PDB file of C-alpha atoms in Angstrom:
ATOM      1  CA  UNK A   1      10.250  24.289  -5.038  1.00  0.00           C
ATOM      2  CA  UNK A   2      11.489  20.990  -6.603  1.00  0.00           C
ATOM      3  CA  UNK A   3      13.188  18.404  -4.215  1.00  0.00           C
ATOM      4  CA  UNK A   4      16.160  16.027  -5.091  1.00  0.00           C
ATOM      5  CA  UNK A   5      14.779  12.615  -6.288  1.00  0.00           C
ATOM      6  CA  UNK A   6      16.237   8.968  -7.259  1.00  0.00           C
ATOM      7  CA  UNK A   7      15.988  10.176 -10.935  1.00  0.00           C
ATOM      8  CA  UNK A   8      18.425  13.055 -10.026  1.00  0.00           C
ATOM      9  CA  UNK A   9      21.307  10.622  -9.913  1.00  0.00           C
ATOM     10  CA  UNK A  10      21.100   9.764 -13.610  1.00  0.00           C
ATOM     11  CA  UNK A  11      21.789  13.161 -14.343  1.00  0.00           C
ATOM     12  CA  UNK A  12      24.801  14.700 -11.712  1.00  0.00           C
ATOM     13  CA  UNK A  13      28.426  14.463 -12.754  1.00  0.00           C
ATOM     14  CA  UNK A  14      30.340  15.258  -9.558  1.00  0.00           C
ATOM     15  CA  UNK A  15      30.889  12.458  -6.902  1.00  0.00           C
ATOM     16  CA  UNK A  16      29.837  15.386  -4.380  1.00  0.00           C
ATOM     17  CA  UNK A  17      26.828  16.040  -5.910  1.00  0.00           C
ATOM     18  CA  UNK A  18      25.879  12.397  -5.833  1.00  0.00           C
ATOM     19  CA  UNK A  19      26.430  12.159  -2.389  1.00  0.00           C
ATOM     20  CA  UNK A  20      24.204  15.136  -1.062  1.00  0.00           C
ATOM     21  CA  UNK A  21      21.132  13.371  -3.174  1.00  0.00           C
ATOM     22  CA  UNK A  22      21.697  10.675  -1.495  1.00  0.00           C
ATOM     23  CA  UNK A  23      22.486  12.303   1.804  1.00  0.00           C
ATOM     24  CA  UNK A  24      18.760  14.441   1.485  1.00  0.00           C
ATOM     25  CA  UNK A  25      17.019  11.363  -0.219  1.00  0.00           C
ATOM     26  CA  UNK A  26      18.132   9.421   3.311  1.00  0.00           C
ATOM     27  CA  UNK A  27      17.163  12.419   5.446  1.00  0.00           C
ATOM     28  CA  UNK A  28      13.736  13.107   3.871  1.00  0.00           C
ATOM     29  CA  UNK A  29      13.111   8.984   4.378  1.00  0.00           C
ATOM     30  CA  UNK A  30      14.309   8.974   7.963  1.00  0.00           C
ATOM     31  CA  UNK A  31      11.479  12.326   8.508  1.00  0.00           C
ATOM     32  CA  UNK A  32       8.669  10.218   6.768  1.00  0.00           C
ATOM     33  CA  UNK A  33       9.657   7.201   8.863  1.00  0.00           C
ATOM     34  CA  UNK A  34       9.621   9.081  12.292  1.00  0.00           C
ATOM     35  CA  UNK A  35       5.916  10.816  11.131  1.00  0.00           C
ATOM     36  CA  UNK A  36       4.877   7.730  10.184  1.00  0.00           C
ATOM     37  CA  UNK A  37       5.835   5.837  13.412  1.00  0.00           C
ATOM     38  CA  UNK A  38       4.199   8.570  15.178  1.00  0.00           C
ATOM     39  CA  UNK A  39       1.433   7.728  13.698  1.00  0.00           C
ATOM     40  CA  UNK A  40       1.519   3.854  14.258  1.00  0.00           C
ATOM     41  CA  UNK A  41       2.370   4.134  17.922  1.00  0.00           C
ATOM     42  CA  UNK A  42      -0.446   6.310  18.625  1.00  0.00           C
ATOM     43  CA  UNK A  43      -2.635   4.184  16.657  1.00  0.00           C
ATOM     44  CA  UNK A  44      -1.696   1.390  18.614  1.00  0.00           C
ATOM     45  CA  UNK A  45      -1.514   3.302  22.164  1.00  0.00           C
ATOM     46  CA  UNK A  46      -5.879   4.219  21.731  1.00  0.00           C
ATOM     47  CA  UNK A  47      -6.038   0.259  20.572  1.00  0.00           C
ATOM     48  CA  UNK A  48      -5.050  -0.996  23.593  1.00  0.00           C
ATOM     49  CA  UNK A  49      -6.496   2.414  25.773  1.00  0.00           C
ATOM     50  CA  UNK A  50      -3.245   3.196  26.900  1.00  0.00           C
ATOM     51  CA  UNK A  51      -1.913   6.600  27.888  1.00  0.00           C
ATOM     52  CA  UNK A  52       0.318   7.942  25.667  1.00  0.00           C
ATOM     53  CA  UNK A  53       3.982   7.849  27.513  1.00  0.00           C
ATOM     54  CA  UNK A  54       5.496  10.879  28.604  1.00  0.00           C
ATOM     55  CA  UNK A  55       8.735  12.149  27.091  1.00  0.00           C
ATOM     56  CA  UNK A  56      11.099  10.159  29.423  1.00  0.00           C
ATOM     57  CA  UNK A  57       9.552   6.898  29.089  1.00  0.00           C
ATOM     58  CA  UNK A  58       9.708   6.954  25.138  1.00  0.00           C
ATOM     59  CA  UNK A  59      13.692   7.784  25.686  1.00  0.00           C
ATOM     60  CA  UNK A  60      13.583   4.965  28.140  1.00  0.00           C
ATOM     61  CA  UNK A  61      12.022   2.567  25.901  1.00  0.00           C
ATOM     62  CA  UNK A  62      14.136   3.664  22.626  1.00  0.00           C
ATOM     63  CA  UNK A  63      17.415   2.692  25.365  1.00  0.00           C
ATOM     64  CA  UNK A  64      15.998  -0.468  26.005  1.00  0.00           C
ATOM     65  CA  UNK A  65      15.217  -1.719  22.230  1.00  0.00           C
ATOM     66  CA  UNK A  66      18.810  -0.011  21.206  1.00  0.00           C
ATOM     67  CA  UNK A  67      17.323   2.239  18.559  1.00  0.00           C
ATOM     68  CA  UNK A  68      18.874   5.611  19.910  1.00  0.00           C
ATOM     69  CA  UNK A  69      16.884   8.196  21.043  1.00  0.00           C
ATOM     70  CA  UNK A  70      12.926   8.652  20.963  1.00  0.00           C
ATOM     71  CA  UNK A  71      13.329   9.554  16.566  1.00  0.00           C
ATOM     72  CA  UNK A  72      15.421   6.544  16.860  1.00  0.00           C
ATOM     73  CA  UNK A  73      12.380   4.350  17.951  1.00  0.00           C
ATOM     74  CA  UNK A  74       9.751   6.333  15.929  1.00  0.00           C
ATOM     75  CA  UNK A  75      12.072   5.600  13.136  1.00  0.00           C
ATOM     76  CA  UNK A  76      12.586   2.199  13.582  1.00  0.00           C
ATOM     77  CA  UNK A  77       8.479   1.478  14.131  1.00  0.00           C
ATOM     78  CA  UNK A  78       7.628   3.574  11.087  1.00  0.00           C
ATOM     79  CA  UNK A  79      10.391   1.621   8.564  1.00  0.00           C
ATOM     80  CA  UNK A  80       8.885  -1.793   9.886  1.00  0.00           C
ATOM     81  CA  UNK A  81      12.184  -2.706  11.853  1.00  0.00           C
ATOM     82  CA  UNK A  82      10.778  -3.220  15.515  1.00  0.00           C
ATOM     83  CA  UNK A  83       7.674  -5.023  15.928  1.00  0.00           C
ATOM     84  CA  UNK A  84       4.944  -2.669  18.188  1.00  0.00           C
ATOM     85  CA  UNK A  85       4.317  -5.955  20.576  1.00  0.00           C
ATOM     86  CA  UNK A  86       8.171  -5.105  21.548  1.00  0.00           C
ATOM     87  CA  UNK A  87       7.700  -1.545  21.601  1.00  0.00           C
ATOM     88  CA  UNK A  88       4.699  -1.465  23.818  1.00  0.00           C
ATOM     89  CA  UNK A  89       6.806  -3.588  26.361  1.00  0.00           C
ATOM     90  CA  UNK A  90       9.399  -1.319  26.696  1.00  0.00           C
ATOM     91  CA  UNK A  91       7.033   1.789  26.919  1.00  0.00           C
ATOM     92  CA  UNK A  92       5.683   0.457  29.863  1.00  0.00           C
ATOM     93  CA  UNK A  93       7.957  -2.177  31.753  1.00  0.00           C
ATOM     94  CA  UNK A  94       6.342  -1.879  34.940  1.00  0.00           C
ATOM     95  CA  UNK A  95       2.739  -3.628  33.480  1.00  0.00           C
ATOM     96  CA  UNK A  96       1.802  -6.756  33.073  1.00  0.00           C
ATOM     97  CA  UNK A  97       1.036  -8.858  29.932  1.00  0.00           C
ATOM     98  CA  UNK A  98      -2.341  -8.662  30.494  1.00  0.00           C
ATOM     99  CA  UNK A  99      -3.067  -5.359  31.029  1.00  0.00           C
ATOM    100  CA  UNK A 100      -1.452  -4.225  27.693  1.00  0.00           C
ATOM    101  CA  UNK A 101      -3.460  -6.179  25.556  1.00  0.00           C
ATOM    102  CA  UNK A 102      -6.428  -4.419  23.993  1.00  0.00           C
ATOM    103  CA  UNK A 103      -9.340  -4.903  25.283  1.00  0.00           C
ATOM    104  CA  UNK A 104     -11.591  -7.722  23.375  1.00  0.00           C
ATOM    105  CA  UNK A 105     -14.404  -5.023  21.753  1.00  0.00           C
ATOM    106  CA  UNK A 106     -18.123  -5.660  20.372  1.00  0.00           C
ATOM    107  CA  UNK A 107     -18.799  -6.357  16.535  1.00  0.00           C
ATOM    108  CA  UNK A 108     -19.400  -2.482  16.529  1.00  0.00           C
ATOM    109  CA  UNK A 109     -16.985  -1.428  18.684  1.00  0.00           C
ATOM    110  CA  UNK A 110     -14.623  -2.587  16.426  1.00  0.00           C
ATOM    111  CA  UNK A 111     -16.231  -1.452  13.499  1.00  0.00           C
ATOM    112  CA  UNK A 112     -15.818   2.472  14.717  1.00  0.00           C
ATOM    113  CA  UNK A 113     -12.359   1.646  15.803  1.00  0.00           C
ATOM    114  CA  UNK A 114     -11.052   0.591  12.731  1.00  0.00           C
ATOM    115  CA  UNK A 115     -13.047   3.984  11.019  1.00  0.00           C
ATOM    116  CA  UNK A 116     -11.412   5.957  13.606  1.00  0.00           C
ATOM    117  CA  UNK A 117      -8.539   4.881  13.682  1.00  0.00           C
ATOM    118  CA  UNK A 118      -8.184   4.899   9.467  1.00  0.00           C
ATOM    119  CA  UNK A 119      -8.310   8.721   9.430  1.00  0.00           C
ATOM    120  CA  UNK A 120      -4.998   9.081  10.733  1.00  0.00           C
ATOM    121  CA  UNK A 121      -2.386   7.370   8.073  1.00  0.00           C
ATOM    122  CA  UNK A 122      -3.297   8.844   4.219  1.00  0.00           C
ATOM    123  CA  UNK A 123      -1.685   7.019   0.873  1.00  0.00           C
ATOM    124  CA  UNK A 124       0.409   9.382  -0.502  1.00  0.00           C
ATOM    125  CA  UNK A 125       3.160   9.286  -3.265  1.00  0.00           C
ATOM    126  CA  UNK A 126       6.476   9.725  -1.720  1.00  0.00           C
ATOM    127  CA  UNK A 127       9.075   9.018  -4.263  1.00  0.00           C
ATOM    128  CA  UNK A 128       8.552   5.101  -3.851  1.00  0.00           C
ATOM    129  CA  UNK A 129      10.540   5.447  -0.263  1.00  0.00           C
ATOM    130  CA  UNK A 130       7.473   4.916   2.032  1.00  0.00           C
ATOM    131  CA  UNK A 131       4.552   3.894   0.316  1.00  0.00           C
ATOM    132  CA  UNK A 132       3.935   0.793  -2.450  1.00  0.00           C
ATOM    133  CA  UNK A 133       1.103  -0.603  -4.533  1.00  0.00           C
ATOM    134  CA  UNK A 134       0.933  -3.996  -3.941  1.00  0.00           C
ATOM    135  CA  UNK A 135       1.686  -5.705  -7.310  1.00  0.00           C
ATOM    136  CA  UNK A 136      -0.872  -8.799  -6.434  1.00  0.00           C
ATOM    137  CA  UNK A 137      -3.767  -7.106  -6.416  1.00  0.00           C
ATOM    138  CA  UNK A 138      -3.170  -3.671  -7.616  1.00  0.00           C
ATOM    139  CA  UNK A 139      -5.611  -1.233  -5.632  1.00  0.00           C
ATOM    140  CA  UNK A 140      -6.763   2.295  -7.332  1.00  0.00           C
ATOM    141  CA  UNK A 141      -8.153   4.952  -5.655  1.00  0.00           C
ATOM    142  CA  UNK A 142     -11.654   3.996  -4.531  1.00  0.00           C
ATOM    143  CA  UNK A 143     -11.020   0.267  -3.479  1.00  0.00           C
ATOM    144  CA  UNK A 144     -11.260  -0.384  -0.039  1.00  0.00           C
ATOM    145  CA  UNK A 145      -7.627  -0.602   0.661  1.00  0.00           C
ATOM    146  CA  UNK A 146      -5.494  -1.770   3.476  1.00  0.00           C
ATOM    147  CA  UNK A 147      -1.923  -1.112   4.848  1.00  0.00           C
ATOM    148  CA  UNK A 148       0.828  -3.430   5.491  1.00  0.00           C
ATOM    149  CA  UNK A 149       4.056  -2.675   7.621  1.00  0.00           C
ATOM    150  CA  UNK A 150       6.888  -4.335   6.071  1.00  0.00           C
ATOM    151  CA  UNK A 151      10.272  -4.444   6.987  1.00  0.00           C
ATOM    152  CA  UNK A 152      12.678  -2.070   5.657  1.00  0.00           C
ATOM    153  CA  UNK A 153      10.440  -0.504   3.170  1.00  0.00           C
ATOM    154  CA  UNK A 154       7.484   1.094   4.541  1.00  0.00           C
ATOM    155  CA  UNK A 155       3.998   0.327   3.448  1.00  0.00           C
ATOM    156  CA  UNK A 156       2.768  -1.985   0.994  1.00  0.00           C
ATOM    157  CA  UNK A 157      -0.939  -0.938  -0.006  1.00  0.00           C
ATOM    158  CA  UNK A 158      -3.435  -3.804  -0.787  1.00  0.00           C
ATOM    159  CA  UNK A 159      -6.799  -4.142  -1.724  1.00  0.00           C
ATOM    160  CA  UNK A 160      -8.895  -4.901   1.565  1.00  0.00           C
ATOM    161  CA  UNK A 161     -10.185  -8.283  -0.344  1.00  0.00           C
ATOM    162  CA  UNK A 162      -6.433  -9.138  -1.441  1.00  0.00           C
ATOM    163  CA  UNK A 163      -6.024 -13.123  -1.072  1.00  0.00           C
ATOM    164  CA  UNK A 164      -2.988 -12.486   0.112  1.00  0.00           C
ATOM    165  CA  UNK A 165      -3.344 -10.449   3.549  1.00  0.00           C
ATOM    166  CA  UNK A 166      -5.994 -13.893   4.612  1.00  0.00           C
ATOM    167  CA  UNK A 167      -3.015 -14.450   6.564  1.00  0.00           C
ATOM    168  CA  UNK A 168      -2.673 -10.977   8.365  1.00  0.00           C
ATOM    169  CA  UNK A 169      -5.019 -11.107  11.784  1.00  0.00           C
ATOM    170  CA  UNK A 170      -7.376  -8.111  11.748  1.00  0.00           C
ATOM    171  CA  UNK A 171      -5.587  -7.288  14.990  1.00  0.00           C
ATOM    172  CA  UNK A 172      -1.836  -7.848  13.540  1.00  0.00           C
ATOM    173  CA  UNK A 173       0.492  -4.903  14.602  1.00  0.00           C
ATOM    174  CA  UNK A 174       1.630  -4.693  10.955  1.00  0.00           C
ATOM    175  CA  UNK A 175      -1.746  -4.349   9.554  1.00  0.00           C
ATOM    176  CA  UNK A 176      -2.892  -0.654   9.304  1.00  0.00           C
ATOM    177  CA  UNK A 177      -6.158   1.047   8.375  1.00  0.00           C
ATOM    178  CA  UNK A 178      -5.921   3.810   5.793  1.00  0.00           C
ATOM    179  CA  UNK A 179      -7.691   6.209   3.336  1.00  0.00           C
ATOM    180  CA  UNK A 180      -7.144   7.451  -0.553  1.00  0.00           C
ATOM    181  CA  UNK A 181      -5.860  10.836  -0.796  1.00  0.00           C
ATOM    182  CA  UNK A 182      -5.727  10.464  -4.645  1.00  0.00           C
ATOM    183  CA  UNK A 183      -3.656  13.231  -6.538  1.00  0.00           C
ATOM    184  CA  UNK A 184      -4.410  14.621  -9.855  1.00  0.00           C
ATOM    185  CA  UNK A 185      -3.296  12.954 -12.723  1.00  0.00           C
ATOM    186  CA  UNK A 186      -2.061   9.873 -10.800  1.00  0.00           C
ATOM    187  CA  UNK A 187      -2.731   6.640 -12.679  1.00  0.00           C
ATOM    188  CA  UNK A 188      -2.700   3.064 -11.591  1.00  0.00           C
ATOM    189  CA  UNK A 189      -1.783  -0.069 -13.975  1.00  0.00           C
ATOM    190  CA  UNK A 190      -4.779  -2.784 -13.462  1.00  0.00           C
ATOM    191  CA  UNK A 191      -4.625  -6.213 -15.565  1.00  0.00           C
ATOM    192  CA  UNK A 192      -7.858  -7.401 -16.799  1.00  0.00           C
ATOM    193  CA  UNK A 193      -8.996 -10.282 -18.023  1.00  0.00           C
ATOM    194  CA  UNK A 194     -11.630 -11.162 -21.066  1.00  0.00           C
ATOM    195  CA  UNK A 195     -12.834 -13.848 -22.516  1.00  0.00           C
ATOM    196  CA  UNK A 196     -15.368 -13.930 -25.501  1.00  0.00           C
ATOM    197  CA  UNK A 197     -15.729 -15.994 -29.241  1.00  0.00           C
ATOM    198  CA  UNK A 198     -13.203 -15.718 -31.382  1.00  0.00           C
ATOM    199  CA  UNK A 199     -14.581 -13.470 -34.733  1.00  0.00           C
ATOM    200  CA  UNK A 200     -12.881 -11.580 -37.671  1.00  0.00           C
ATOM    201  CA  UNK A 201     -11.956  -7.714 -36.099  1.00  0.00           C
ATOM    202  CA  UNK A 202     -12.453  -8.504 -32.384  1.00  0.00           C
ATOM    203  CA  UNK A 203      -9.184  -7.636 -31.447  1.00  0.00           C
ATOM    204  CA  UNK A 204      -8.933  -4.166 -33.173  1.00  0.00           C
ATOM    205  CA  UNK A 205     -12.895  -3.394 -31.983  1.00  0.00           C
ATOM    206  CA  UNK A 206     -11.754  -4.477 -28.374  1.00  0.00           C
ATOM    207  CA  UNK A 207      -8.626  -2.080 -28.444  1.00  0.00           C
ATOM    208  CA  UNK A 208     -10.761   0.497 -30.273  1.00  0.00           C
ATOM    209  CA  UNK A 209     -13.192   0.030 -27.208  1.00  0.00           C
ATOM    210  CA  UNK A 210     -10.960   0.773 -24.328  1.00  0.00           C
ATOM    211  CA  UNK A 211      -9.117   3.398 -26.326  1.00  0.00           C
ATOM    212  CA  UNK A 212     -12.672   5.196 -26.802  1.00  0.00           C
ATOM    213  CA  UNK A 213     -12.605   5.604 -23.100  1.00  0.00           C
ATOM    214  CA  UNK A 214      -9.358   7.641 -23.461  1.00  0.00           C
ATOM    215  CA  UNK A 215      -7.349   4.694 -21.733  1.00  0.00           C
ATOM    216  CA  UNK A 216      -3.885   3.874 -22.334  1.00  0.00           C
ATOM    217  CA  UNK A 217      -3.021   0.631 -22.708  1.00  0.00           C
ATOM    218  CA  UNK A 218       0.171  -0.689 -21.224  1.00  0.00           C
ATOM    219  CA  UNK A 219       0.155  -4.417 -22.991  1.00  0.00           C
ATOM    220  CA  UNK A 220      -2.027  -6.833 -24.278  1.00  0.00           C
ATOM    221  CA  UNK A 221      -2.017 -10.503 -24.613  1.00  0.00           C
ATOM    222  CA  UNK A 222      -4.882 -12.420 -26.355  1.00  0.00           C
ATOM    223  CA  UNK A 223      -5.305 -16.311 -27.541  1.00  0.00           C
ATOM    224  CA  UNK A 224      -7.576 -18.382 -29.364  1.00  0.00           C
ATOM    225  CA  UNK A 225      -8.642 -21.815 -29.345  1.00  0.00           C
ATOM    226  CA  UNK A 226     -11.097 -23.732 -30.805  1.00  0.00           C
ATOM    227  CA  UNK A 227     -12.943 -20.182 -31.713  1.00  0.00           C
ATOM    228  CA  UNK A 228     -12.673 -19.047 -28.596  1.00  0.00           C
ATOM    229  CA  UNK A 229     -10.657 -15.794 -27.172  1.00  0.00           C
ATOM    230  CA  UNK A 230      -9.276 -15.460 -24.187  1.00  0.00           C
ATOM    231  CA  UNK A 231      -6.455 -13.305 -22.703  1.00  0.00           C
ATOM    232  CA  UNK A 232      -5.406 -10.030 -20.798  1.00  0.00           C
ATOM    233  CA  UNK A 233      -5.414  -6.881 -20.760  1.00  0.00           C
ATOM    234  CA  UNK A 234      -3.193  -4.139 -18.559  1.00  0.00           C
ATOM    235  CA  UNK A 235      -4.137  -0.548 -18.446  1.00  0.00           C
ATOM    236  CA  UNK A 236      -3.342   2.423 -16.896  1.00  0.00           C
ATOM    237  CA  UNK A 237      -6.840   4.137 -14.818  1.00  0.00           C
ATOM    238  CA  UNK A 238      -7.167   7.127 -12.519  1.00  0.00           C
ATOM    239  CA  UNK A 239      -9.608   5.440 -10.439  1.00  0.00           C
ATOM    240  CA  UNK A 240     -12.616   2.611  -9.751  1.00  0.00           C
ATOM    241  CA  UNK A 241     -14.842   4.682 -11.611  1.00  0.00           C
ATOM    242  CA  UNK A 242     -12.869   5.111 -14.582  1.00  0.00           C
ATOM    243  CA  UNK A 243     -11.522   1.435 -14.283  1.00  0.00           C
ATOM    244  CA  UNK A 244     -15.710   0.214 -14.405  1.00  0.00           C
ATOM    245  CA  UNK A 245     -15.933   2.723 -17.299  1.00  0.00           C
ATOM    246  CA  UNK A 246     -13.050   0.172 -19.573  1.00  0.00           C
ATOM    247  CA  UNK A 247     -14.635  -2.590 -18.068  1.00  0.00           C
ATOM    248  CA  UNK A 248     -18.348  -1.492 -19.290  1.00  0.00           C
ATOM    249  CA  UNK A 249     -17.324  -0.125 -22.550  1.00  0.00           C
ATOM    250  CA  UNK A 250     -14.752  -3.867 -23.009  1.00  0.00           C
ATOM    251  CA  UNK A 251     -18.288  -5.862 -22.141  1.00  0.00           C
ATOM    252  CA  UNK A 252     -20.143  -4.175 -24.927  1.00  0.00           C
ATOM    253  CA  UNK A 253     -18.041  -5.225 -27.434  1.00  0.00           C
ATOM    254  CA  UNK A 254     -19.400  -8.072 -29.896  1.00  0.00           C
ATOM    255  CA  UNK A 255     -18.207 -11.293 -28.753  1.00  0.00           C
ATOM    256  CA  UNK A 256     -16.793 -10.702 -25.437  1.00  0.00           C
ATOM    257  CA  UNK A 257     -18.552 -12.565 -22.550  1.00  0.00           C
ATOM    258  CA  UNK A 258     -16.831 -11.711 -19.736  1.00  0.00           C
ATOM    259  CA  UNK A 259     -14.300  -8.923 -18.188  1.00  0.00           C
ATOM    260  CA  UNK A 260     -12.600  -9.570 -14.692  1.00  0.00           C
ATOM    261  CA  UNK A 261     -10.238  -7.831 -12.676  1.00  0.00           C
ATOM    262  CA  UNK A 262      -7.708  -9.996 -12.475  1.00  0.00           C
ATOM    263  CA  UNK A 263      -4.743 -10.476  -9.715  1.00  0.00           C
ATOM    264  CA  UNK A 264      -0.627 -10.397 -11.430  1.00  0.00           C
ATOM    265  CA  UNK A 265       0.938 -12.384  -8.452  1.00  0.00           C
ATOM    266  CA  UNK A 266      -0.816 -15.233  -7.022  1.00  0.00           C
ATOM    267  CA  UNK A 267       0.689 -14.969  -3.610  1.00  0.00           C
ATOM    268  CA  UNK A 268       2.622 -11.783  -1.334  1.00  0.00           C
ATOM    269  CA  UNK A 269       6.387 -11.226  -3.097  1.00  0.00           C
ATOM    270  CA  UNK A 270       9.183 -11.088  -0.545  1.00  0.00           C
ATOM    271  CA  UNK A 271       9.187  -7.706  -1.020  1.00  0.00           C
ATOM    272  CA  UNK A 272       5.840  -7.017   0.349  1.00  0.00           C
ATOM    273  CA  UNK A 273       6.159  -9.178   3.017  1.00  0.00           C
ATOM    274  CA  UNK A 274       8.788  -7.700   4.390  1.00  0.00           C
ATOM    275  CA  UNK A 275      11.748 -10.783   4.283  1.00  0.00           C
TER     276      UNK A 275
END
């Protein structure tokens, strides 16, 4: 059964009709935030060995950070408003500072946490609401990826080796462990970059190369100087495997030296950081 999208506005007439897309598009974003804070919370709870809070405590706590009622605080965790240090404060007001921080585990402890706890939050496409591809370092399916709770707009996805989360503590509240769940026919833009000698028919064999893999190609901008090329190249792949496919068949070609994955952005935009 198909669901009301963002692209559904370009199409209605009615001022009505406008308004209950935008009244379910809200709706369906507030459910994915409350699931999603669910998620986060409990994550967090079996970080620190905590019990999970009963019923009236979570009401309590939602009181205390003014955020409504318990979806009001499940909400406001799983959008990236309220910051899980604060949450876990008012979830249990009657412990000290000590006693809710996790507990400092072995190289291997933490190794199964972090395994453990990255079955519990999938990437899924959701209509852009919840879940973005970081633009730095643009992960595809089979990257080790992580998670980043930003403010306001859900989860950025990055590459685990992303320059740009150096910055983000293993142990940051905002940082969350996650798997692929990679749906058919899903494809992922990924700029690459090639260098080589310049020669007569390099640029069409180049094209002809990637195209041979049955690869789109979203744009392509190639130099020379002093007979040598150099340049980039975005295209559109399902996957890492099909991604090292473009890059083997790019390397074959006569000329070209080298092929690199290659980052668009060379630090976190606003957007994905949340300000």
């Amino acid at each position: 059964q198909a669901r009301p999208s963002k692209d559904w506005l370009i199409h209605v007439r009615t001022a009505r009709a406008r308004n209950q897309i935008h009244r379910w598009i809200r709706q369906e974003e507030a459910e994915r935030s409350i699931s999603l804070g669910h998620e986060i919370v409990e994550r967090e709870l079996r970080r620190r060995r905590l019990a999970l809070p009963s019923d009236e405590a979570v009401e309590r706590a939602a009181a205390t950070l003014s955020v409504g009622e318990a979806d009001g605080l499940y909400r406001a965790v799983g959008s990236g408003d309220v910051p899980m240090g604060q949450v876990i404060r008012a979830l249990f007001p009657d412990q000290g500072a000590e006693d809710l921080q996790p507990p400092k585990p072995t190289v291997v402890g933490r190794m199964l946490d972090r395994f453990r706890l990255g079955r519990g939050v999938r990437i899924q496409g959701v209509d852009g609401l919840m879940v973005r591809y970081a633009q730095c370092c643009q992960p595809v399916p089979g990257d080790p990826v992580v998670g980043y709770v930003t403010r306001g707009r859900g989860i950025s996805i990055h590459r685990a080796d992303c320059p740009n989360l150096l910055t983000v503590p293993d142990g940051s509240e905002r940082r969350v462990e996650i798997d692929w769940q990679h749906q058919e026919g899903e494809v992922f833009v990924v700029c690459l970059g090639v260098s080589g000698e310049d020669r007569r028919g390099l640029y069409a064999d180049l094209m002809g190369a990637v195209s041979g893999t049955g690869t789109n190609i979203k744009k392509v901008d190639l130099n020379t100087k002093d007979g040598a090329m150099f340049g980039t190249v975005l295209v559109e792949v399902e996957n890492q495997t099909h991604l090292t496919k473009v890059m083997r068949a790019m390397h074959r070609v006569k000329g070209v030296t080298s092929v690199d994955r290659r980052e668009l952005a060379s630090r976190m935009s606003n957007a994905d950081q949340g300000m």
